[in-house]
PDB file of C-alpha atoms in Angstrom:
ATOM      1  CA  UNK A   7      13.235 -55.059 -33.004  1.00 45.00           C
ATOM      2  CA  UNK A   8      14.088 -52.719 -30.191  1.00 45.00           C
ATOM      3  CA  UNK A   9      17.171 -50.582 -30.669  1.00 46.00           C
ATOM      4  CA  UNK A  10      20.120 -51.281 -28.367  1.00 46.00           C
ATOM      5  CA  UNK A  11      21.234 -47.696 -28.594  1.00 47.00           C
ATOM      6  CA  UNK A  12      21.522 -46.232 -25.080  1.00 47.00           C
ATOM      7  CA  UNK A  13      18.921 -43.663 -24.153  1.00 46.00           C
ATOM      8  CA  UNK A  14      20.199 -40.135 -23.771  1.00 46.00           C
ATOM      9  CA  UNK A  15      19.426 -38.413 -20.530  1.00 46.00           C
ATOM     10  CA  UNK A  16      20.112 -34.914 -19.400  1.00 47.00           C
ATOM     11  CA  UNK A  17      23.092 -35.057 -16.997  1.00 48.00           C
ATOM     12  CA  UNK A  18      21.593 -32.136 -15.037  1.00 50.00           C
ATOM     13  CA  UNK A  19      18.603 -34.295 -14.141  1.00 47.00           C
ATOM     14  CA  UNK A  20      20.897 -36.776 -12.307  1.00 52.00           C
ATOM     15  CA  UNK A  21      22.631 -34.164 -10.195  1.00 56.00           C
ATOM     16  CA  UNK A  22      22.395 -34.960  -6.456  1.00 66.00           C
ATOM     17  CA  UNK A  23      20.630 -32.659  -4.026  1.00 63.00           C
ATOM     18  CA  UNK A  24      23.940 -31.451  -2.604  1.00 72.00           C
ATOM     19  CA  UNK A  25      24.979 -30.125  -6.009  1.00 71.00           C
ATOM     20  CA  UNK A  26      21.694 -28.199  -6.341  1.00 67.00           C
ATOM     21  CA  UNK A  27      22.145 -26.725  -2.868  1.00 78.00           C
ATOM     22  CA  UNK A  28      25.689 -25.618  -3.663  1.00 81.00           C
ATOM     23  CA  UNK A  29      24.483 -24.113  -6.923  1.00 79.00           C
ATOM     24  CA  UNK A  30      21.758 -22.239  -5.025  1.00 80.00           C
ATOM     25  CA  UNK A  31      24.305 -20.993  -2.485  1.00 84.00           C
ATOM     26  CA  UNK A  32      26.660 -19.776  -5.200  1.00 86.00           C
ATOM     27  CA  UNK A  33      23.885 -18.012  -7.081  1.00 85.00           C
ATOM     28  CA  UNK A  34      22.674 -16.411  -3.852  1.00 88.00           C
ATOM     29  CA  UNK A  35      26.190 -15.180  -3.042  1.00 91.00           C
ATOM     30  CA  UNK A  36      26.552 -13.702  -6.533  1.00 90.00           C
ATOM     31  CA  UNK A  37      23.165 -11.992  -6.195  1.00 90.00           C
ATOM     32  CA  UNK A  38      24.154 -10.506  -2.806  1.00 92.00           C
ATOM     33  CA  UNK A  39      27.468  -9.269  -4.244  1.00 93.00           C
ATOM     34  CA  UNK A  40      25.582  -7.535  -7.056  1.00 92.00           C
ATOM     35  CA  UNK A  41      23.188  -5.911  -4.579  1.00 92.00           C
ATOM     36  CA  UNK A  42      26.145  -4.798  -2.431  1.00 94.00           C
ATOM     37  CA  UNK A  43      27.760  -3.114  -5.440  1.00 94.00           C
ATOM     38  CA  UNK A  44      24.446  -1.434  -6.244  1.00 92.00           C
ATOM     39  CA  UNK A  45      24.212  -0.322  -2.601  1.00 93.00           C
ATOM     40  CA  UNK A  46      27.564   1.449  -2.908  1.00 94.00           C
ATOM     41  CA  UNK A  47      26.136   3.422  -5.820  1.00 93.00           C
ATOM     42  CA  UNK A  48      22.921   3.982  -3.835  1.00 90.00           C
ATOM     43  CA  UNK A  49      24.956   5.440  -0.954  1.00 93.00           C
ATOM     44  CA  UNK A  50      25.980   8.361  -3.164  1.00 92.00           C
ATOM     45  CA  UNK A  51      22.419   8.732  -4.472  1.00 91.00           C
ATOM     46  CA  UNK A  52      20.962   9.070  -0.976  1.00 89.00           C
ATOM     47  CA  UNK A  53      20.110  12.774  -1.104  1.00 89.00           C
ATOM     48  CA  UNK A  54      18.150  12.784  -4.408  1.00 90.00           C
ATOM     49  CA  UNK A  55      16.348   9.568  -3.410  1.00 88.00           C
ATOM     50  CA  UNK A  56      15.372  10.935   0.009  1.00 86.00           C
ATOM     51  CA  UNK A  57      14.250  14.216  -1.546  1.00 87.00           C
ATOM     52  CA  UNK A  58      12.012  12.269  -3.917  1.00 86.00           C
ATOM     53  CA  UNK A  59      10.532  10.309  -0.994  1.00 85.00           C
ATOM     54  CA  UNK A  60      10.006  13.453   1.064  1.00 85.00           C
ATOM     55  CA  UNK A  61       8.459  15.540  -1.731  1.00 85.00           C
ATOM     56  CA  UNK A  62       4.915  14.066  -1.437  1.00 83.00           C
ATOM     57  CA  UNK A  63       5.025  14.600   2.328  1.00 84.00           C
ATOM     58  CA  UNK A  64       5.895  18.273   1.947  1.00 81.00           C
ATOM     59  CA  UNK A  65       3.199  18.585  -0.712  1.00 81.00           C
ATOM     60  CA  UNK A  66       0.638  16.997   1.611  1.00 77.00           C
ATOM     61  CA  UNK A  67       1.615  19.437   4.370  1.00 77.00           C
ATOM     62  CA  UNK A  68       1.125  22.375   2.004  1.00 76.00           C
ATOM     63  CA  UNK A  69      -2.217  21.160   0.651  1.00 74.00           C
ATOM     64  CA  UNK A  70      -3.634  20.328   4.080  1.00 72.00           C
ATOM     65  CA  UNK A  71      -2.088  23.387   5.756  1.00 71.00           C
ATOM     66  CA  UNK A  72      -0.875  21.134   8.571  1.00 71.00           C
ATOM     67  CA  UNK A  73       2.373  19.937  10.077  1.00 74.00           C
ATOM     68  CA  UNK A  74       3.374  16.794   8.182  1.00 74.00           C
ATOM     69  CA  UNK A  75       7.082  16.069   8.422  1.00 79.00           C
ATOM     70  CA  UNK A  76       9.697  13.321   8.696  1.00 80.00           C
ATOM     71  CA  UNK A  77      11.272  12.899  12.120  1.00 80.00           C
ATOM     72  CA  UNK A  78      14.696  11.390  12.809  1.00 84.00           C
ATOM     73  CA  UNK A  79      14.073  10.266  16.375  1.00 78.00           C
ATOM     74  CA  UNK A  80      17.477   8.913  17.366  1.00 74.00           C
ATOM     75  CA  UNK A  81      21.169   9.683  17.307  1.00 78.00           C
ATOM     76  CA  UNK A  82      21.949   7.081  14.634  1.00 82.00           C
ATOM     77  CA  UNK A  83      18.607   7.251  12.824  1.00 81.00           C
ATOM     78  CA  UNK A  84      19.944   9.439  10.014  1.00 84.00           C
ATOM     79  CA  UNK A  85      22.833   7.023   9.385  1.00 87.00           C
ATOM     80  CA  UNK A  86      20.511   4.017   9.544  1.00 87.00           C
ATOM     81  CA  UNK A  87      18.175   5.734   7.105  1.00 86.00           C
ATOM     82  CA  UNK A  88      20.989   6.296   4.621  1.00 88.00           C
ATOM     83  CA  UNK A  89      22.057   2.645   4.886  1.00 90.00           C
ATOM     84  CA  UNK A  90      18.500   1.452   4.214  1.00 88.00           C
ATOM     85  CA  UNK A  91      18.144   3.788   1.248  1.00 89.00           C
ATOM     86  CA  UNK A  92      21.449   2.490  -0.129  1.00 92.00           C
ATOM     87  CA  UNK A  93      20.353  -1.146   0.223  1.00 91.00           C
ATOM     88  CA  UNK A  94      16.992  -0.362  -1.375  1.00 89.00           C
ATOM     89  CA  UNK A  95      18.752   1.343  -4.281  1.00 91.00           C
ATOM     90  CA  UNK A  96      21.099  -1.626  -4.540  1.00 91.00           C
ATOM     91  CA  UNK A  97      18.214  -4.074  -4.886  1.00 90.00           C
ATOM     92  CA  UNK A  98      16.654  -1.936  -7.615  1.00 89.00           C
ATOM     93  CA  UNK A  99      19.868  -1.206  -9.522  1.00 90.00           C
ATOM     94  CA  UNK A 100      21.022  -4.820  -9.369  1.00 90.00           C
ATOM     95  CA  UNK A 101      17.632  -6.232 -10.438  1.00 86.00           C
ATOM     96  CA  UNK A 102      18.903  -7.426 -13.854  1.00 85.00           C
ATOM     97  CA  UNK A 103      21.770  -9.242 -12.115  1.00 88.00           C
ATOM     98  CA  UNK A 104      19.812 -11.056  -9.397  1.00 85.00           C
ATOM     99  CA  UNK A 105      17.007 -11.891 -11.828  1.00 82.00           C
ATOM    100  CA  UNK A 106      19.641 -13.462 -14.063  1.00 82.00           C
ATOM    101  CA  UNK A 107      20.958 -15.497 -11.117  1.00 83.00           C
ATOM    102  CA  UNK A 108      17.422 -16.743 -10.473  1.00 78.00           C
ATOM    103  CA  UNK A 109      16.924 -17.923 -14.044  1.00 76.00           C
ATOM    104  CA  UNK A 110      20.472 -19.301 -14.247  1.00 75.00           C
ATOM    105  CA  UNK A 111      19.667 -21.484 -11.235  1.00 75.00           C
ATOM    106  CA  UNK A 112      16.514 -22.799 -12.900  1.00 68.00           C
ATOM    107  CA  UNK A 113      18.002 -23.234 -16.395  1.00 64.00           C
ATOM    108  CA  UNK A 114      19.984 -26.463 -15.719  1.00 61.00           C
ATOM    109  CA  UNK A 115      16.654 -28.231 -15.113  1.00 58.00           C
ATOM    110  CA  UNK A 116      15.504 -27.450 -18.652  1.00 58.00           C
ATOM    111  CA  UNK A 117      16.112 -29.476 -21.749  1.00 60.00           C
ATOM    112  CA  UNK A 118      18.914 -28.279 -23.984  1.00 60.00           C
ATOM    113  CA  UNK A 119      16.544 -26.841 -26.572  1.00 58.00           C
ATOM    114  CA  UNK A 120      14.670 -24.954 -23.841  1.00 58.00           C
ATOM    115  CA  UNK A 121      17.642 -23.279 -22.140  1.00 59.00           C
ATOM    116  CA  UNK A 122      17.432 -20.343 -24.511  1.00 64.00           C
ATOM    117  CA  UNK A 123      14.166 -19.464 -22.733  1.00 65.00           C
ATOM    118  CA  UNK A 124      16.320 -17.906 -19.994  1.00 65.00           C
ATOM    119  CA  UNK A 125      17.261 -15.053 -22.301  1.00 70.00           C
ATOM    120  CA  UNK A 126      13.650 -14.396 -23.269  1.00 71.00           C
ATOM    121  CA  UNK A 127      12.340 -14.610 -19.718  1.00 73.00           C
ATOM    122  CA  UNK A 128      15.117 -12.392 -18.397  1.00 73.00           C
ATOM    123  CA  UNK A 129      14.396  -9.855 -21.130  1.00 78.00           C
ATOM    124  CA  UNK A 130      10.740  -9.878 -20.068  1.00 81.00           C
ATOM    125  CA  UNK A 131      11.278  -9.915 -16.301  1.00 82.00           C
ATOM    126  CA  UNK A 132      13.382  -6.765 -16.218  1.00 84.00           C
ATOM    127  CA  UNK A 133      10.841  -4.491 -18.007  1.00 87.00           C
ATOM    128  CA  UNK A 134       8.026  -5.921 -15.881  1.00 87.00           C
ATOM    129  CA  UNK A 135      10.000  -5.332 -12.680  1.00 87.00           C
ATOM    130  CA  UNK A 136      10.724  -1.764 -13.772  1.00 88.00           C
ATOM    131  CA  UNK A 137       7.064  -1.350 -14.729  1.00 88.00           C
ATOM    132  CA  UNK A 138       6.034  -2.438 -11.234  1.00 87.00           C
ATOM    133  CA  UNK A 139       8.430   0.096  -9.721  1.00 89.00           C
ATOM    134  CA  UNK A 140       7.038   2.806 -12.006  1.00 90.00           C
ATOM    135  CA  UNK A 141       3.487   2.025 -10.909  1.00 87.00           C
ATOM    136  CA  UNK A 142       4.612   2.110  -7.272  1.00 87.00           C
ATOM    137  CA  UNK A 143       6.191   5.517  -7.907  1.00 88.00           C
ATOM    138  CA  UNK A 144       2.808   6.680  -9.202  1.00 87.00           C
ATOM    139  CA  UNK A 145       0.943   5.189  -6.220  1.00 85.00           C
ATOM    140  CA  UNK A 146       3.334   6.399  -3.497  1.00 86.00           C
ATOM    141  CA  UNK A 147       2.558  10.161  -3.490  1.00 85.00           C
ATOM    142  CA  UNK A 148      -1.169   9.473  -3.768  1.00 82.00           C
ATOM    143  CA  UNK A 149      -1.024   7.011  -0.884  1.00 80.00           C
ATOM    144  CA  UNK A 150       0.805   9.614   1.223  1.00 81.00           C
ATOM    145  CA  UNK A 151      -1.879  12.220   0.514  1.00 79.00           C
ATOM    146  CA  UNK A 152      -4.694   9.762   1.290  1.00 77.00           C
ATOM    147  CA  UNK A 153      -3.189   8.504   4.538  1.00 77.00           C
ATOM    148  CA  UNK A 154      -2.077  11.868   5.908  1.00 77.00           C
ATOM    149  CA  UNK A 155      -5.501  13.240   4.990  1.00 75.00           C
ATOM    150  CA  UNK A 156      -6.981  11.301   7.913  1.00 74.00           C
ATOM    151  CA  UNK A 157      -5.131  13.557  10.366  1.00 74.00           C
ATOM    152  CA  UNK A 158      -7.750  15.512  12.379  1.00 75.00           C
ATOM    153  CA  UNK A 159      -7.895  19.258  11.864  1.00 73.00           C
ATOM    154  CA  UNK A 160      -5.400  21.011  14.088  1.00 69.00           C
ATOM    155  CA  UNK A 161      -3.399  17.827  14.553  1.00 70.00           C
ATOM    156  CA  UNK A 162       0.137  17.074  13.426  1.00 76.00           C
ATOM    157  CA  UNK A 163       1.533  14.053  11.615  1.00 77.00           C
ATOM    158  CA  UNK A 164       5.168  13.449  12.501  1.00 79.00           C
ATOM    159  CA  UNK A 165       6.358  10.484  10.441  1.00 79.00           C
ATOM    160  CA  UNK A 166       9.129   8.326  11.843  1.00 82.00           C
ATOM    161  CA  UNK A 167      11.949   8.083   9.296  1.00 83.00           C
ATOM    162  CA  UNK A 168      12.490   4.369   9.934  1.00 81.00           C
ATOM    163  CA  UNK A 169       8.816   3.528   9.427  1.00 82.00           C
ATOM    164  CA  UNK A 170       8.674   5.683   6.307  1.00 82.00           C
ATOM    165  CA  UNK A 171      11.583   3.819   4.727  1.00 83.00           C
ATOM    166  CA  UNK A 172      10.132   0.425   5.636  1.00 82.00           C
ATOM    167  CA  UNK A 173       6.803   1.498   4.163  1.00 82.00           C
ATOM    168  CA  UNK A 174       8.449   2.704   0.949  1.00 84.00           C
ATOM    169  CA  UNK A 175      10.638  -0.371   0.479  1.00 85.00           C
ATOM    170  CA  UNK A 176       7.704  -2.732   0.950  1.00 83.00           C
ATOM    171  CA  UNK A 177       5.549  -0.752  -1.460  1.00 84.00           C
ATOM    172  CA  UNK A 178       8.085  -0.590  -4.287  1.00 87.00           C
ATOM    173  CA  UNK A 179       9.437  -4.122  -3.957  1.00 85.00           C
ATOM    174  CA  UNK A 180       5.938  -5.597  -3.643  1.00 84.00           C
ATOM    175  CA  UNK A 181       4.893  -3.986  -6.925  1.00 85.00           C
ATOM    176  CA  UNK A 182       8.139  -4.947  -8.660  1.00 86.00           C
ATOM    177  CA  UNK A 183       8.138  -8.609  -7.606  1.00 83.00           C
ATOM    178  CA  UNK A 184       4.382  -9.010  -8.190  1.00 83.00           C
ATOM    179  CA  UNK A 185       4.752  -7.919 -11.800  1.00 83.00           C
ATOM    180  CA  UNK A 186       7.390 -10.608 -12.424  1.00 83.00           C
ATOM    181  CA  UNK A 187       5.052 -13.456 -11.407  1.00 80.00           C
ATOM    182  CA  UNK A 188       3.389 -13.816 -14.858  1.00 80.00           C
ATOM    183  CA  UNK A 189       6.841 -14.565 -16.307  1.00 79.00           C
ATOM    184  CA  UNK A 190       7.062 -17.523 -13.935  1.00 76.00           C
ATOM    185  CA  UNK A 191       3.641 -18.639 -15.181  1.00 78.00           C
ATOM    186  CA  UNK A 192       4.785 -18.586 -18.791  1.00 77.00           C
ATOM    187  CA  UNK A 193       7.994 -20.391 -17.839  1.00 73.00           C
ATOM    188  CA  UNK A 194       6.069 -23.229 -16.173  1.00 72.00           C
ATOM    189  CA  UNK A 195       3.770 -23.500 -19.200  1.00 74.00           C
ATOM    190  CA  UNK A 196       6.509 -23.443 -21.828  1.00 70.00           C
ATOM    191  CA  UNK A 197       8.556 -25.997 -19.884  1.00 65.00           C
ATOM    192  CA  UNK A 198       5.527 -28.315 -19.861  1.00 68.00           C
ATOM    193  CA  UNK A 199       5.193 -28.300 -16.073  1.00 70.00           C
ATOM    194  CA  UNK A 200       1.706 -26.697 -15.973  1.00 74.00           C
ATOM    195  CA  UNK A 201      -0.827 -26.682 -18.811  1.00 78.00           C
ATOM    196  CA  UNK A 202      -2.583 -23.499 -19.918  1.00 77.00           C
ATOM    197  CA  UNK A 203      -5.981 -25.057 -19.219  1.00 79.00           C
ATOM    198  CA  UNK A 204      -4.872 -25.619 -15.608  1.00 80.00           C
ATOM    199  CA  UNK A 205      -4.209 -21.896 -15.180  1.00 80.00           C
ATOM    200  CA  UNK A 206      -7.518 -21.122 -16.889  1.00 79.00           C
ATOM    201  CA  UNK A 207      -9.567 -23.532 -14.766  1.00 81.00           C
ATOM    202  CA  UNK A 208      -8.192 -21.975 -11.599  1.00 79.00           C
ATOM    203  CA  UNK A 209      -8.765 -18.349 -12.608  1.00 80.00           C
ATOM    204  CA  UNK A 210     -11.335 -17.718  -9.850  1.00 84.00           C
ATOM    205  CA  UNK A 211      -8.954 -18.938  -7.170  1.00 82.00           C
ATOM    206  CA  UNK A 212      -6.132 -17.009  -8.822  1.00 82.00           C
ATOM    207  CA  UNK A 213      -8.077 -13.742  -8.741  1.00 84.00           C
ATOM    208  CA  UNK A 214      -8.979 -14.318  -5.089  1.00 86.00           C
ATOM    209  CA  UNK A 215      -5.354 -15.075  -4.187  1.00 82.00           C
ATOM    210  CA  UNK A 216      -4.158 -12.011  -6.118  1.00 82.00           C
ATOM    211  CA  UNK A 217      -6.476  -9.711  -4.163  1.00 85.00           C
ATOM    212  CA  UNK A 218      -5.459 -11.311  -0.867  1.00 83.00           C
ATOM    213  CA  UNK A 219      -1.777 -11.020  -1.794  1.00 78.00           C
ATOM    214  CA  UNK A 220      -2.273  -7.386  -2.814  1.00 78.00           C
ATOM    215  CA  UNK A 221      -3.892  -6.661   0.546  1.00 78.00           C
ATOM    216  CA  UNK A 222      -1.021  -8.340   2.412  1.00 74.00           C
ATOM    217  CA  UNK A 223       1.886  -7.037   0.320  1.00 71.00           C
ATOM    218  CA  UNK A 224       0.848  -3.395   0.126  1.00 70.00           C
ATOM    219  CA  UNK A 225       1.875  -1.608   3.327  1.00 65.00           C
ATOM    220  CA  UNK A 226      -1.062   0.805   3.235  1.00 64.00           C
ATOM    221  CA  UNK A 227      -4.528  -0.018   4.604  1.00 67.00           C
ATOM    222  CA  UNK A 228      -6.372   1.909   1.870  1.00 67.00           C
ATOM    223  CA  UNK A 229      -8.322   0.137  -0.869  1.00 78.00           C
ATOM    224  CA  UNK A 230      -6.853   2.399  -3.564  1.00 75.00           C
ATOM    225  CA  UNK A 231      -3.329   0.976  -3.256  1.00 75.00           C
ATOM    226  CA  UNK A 232      -4.572  -2.603  -3.056  1.00 78.00           C
ATOM    227  CA  UNK A 233      -6.675  -2.256  -6.217  1.00 82.00           C
ATOM    228  CA  UNK A 234      -3.824  -0.500  -8.027  1.00 81.00           C
ATOM    229  CA  UNK A 235      -1.716  -3.615  -7.524  1.00 79.00           C
ATOM    230  CA  UNK A 236      -4.479  -6.220  -7.917  1.00 83.00           C
ATOM    231  CA  UNK A 237      -5.987  -5.090 -11.239  1.00 86.00           C
ATOM    232  CA  UNK A 238      -2.688  -5.082 -13.209  1.00 84.00           C
ATOM    233  CA  UNK A 239      -1.785  -8.456 -11.676  1.00 82.00           C
ATOM    234  CA  UNK A 240      -5.094  -9.926 -12.825  1.00 86.00           C
ATOM    235  CA  UNK A 241      -4.488  -8.530 -16.303  1.00 85.00           C
ATOM    236  CA  UNK A 242      -0.962  -9.951 -16.356  1.00 82.00           C
ATOM    237  CA  UNK A 243      -2.293 -13.318 -15.150  1.00 83.00           C
ATOM    238  CA  UNK A 244      -4.586 -13.623 -18.157  1.00 84.00           C
ATOM    239  CA  UNK A 245      -1.848 -12.256 -20.416  1.00 82.00           C
ATOM    240  CA  UNK A 246       0.385 -15.054 -19.159  1.00 79.00           C
ATOM    241  CA  UNK A 247      -2.330 -17.572 -19.990  1.00 81.00           C
ATOM    242  CA  UNK A 248      -2.572 -16.113 -23.495  1.00 80.00           C
ATOM    243  CA  UNK A 249       1.185 -16.338 -24.111  1.00 76.00           C
ATOM    244  CA  UNK A 250       1.249 -19.920 -22.824  1.00 73.00           C
ATOM    245  CA  UNK A 251      -1.680 -20.844 -25.072  1.00 76.00           C
ATOM    246  CA  UNK A 252       0.112 -19.478 -28.136  1.00 72.00           C
ATOM    247  CA  UNK A 253       3.086 -21.656 -27.269  1.00 67.00           C
ATOM    248  CA  UNK A 254       0.935 -24.758 -26.831  1.00 66.00           C
ATOM    249  CA  UNK A 255      -0.648 -24.199 -30.240  1.00 68.00           C
ATOM    250  CA  UNK A 256       2.815 -24.488 -31.770  1.00 63.00           C
ATOM    251  CA  UNK A 257       3.597 -27.551 -29.674  1.00 57.00           C
ATOM    252  CA  UNK A 258       0.412 -29.664 -29.552  1.00 50.00           C
ATOM    253  CA  UNK A 259       2.311 -32.743 -28.438  1.00 46.00           C
ATOM    254  CA  UNK A 260       3.007 -31.275 -24.985  1.00 40.00           C
ATOM    255  CA  UNK A 261       2.449 -34.019 -22.473  1.00 43.00           C
ATOM    256  CA  UNK A 262      -0.446 -33.813 -20.059  1.00 43.00           C
ATOM    257  CA  UNK A 263       0.488 -33.758 -16.443  1.00 41.00           C
TER     258      UNK A 263
END
């Protein structure tokens, strides 16, 4: 005889679209506030950050015995440069906060027993994001040397400050965000949205997409920078598959999608 007991449903699953949009707006506002606070700190860190960005350029000029320098080509360029550096520093310093807002937005869609995943994924995302930034810091001076090395003998390479900052921000943020992607993979697997075998079957397409993404995201045209991003991403992709597989072994009843 069928039980007359009412079926329990997650109240978050019945939330209307308007509630989700308001939640997204609130989380976005909180993330922006955190970045703004980080930018205030970054404003006072402008000089050491700019010196670190300029150091490889001065080193390239010394090694190549050529004029390689940063040029501030406008009246407000120096101020604009400092603002961009501050915002960039704010994004980096506030990474734990805006990553938390991302996972906090996703968490209501999980089952109650799965909401603790947010803590684990946040604890993994932050080191991976920092690891991506560290790899970008290793790539940046080498990319500067490679690219300025194409300057013909006797020529000069006057780098526009605005373009240099745009180049640097894209490089660092591309590496940082790319390294967080495997965490999203594991999240989708553990939540039962995508099976491990689905990731594994599509590994050829995944590798192709990773290399294309690395070519698009990296602001430099050299193969060295692209491969430096692509190879770790491929390794993290298969690592994500491995972590998801370990979870599925403990939960063999995971429904096929």
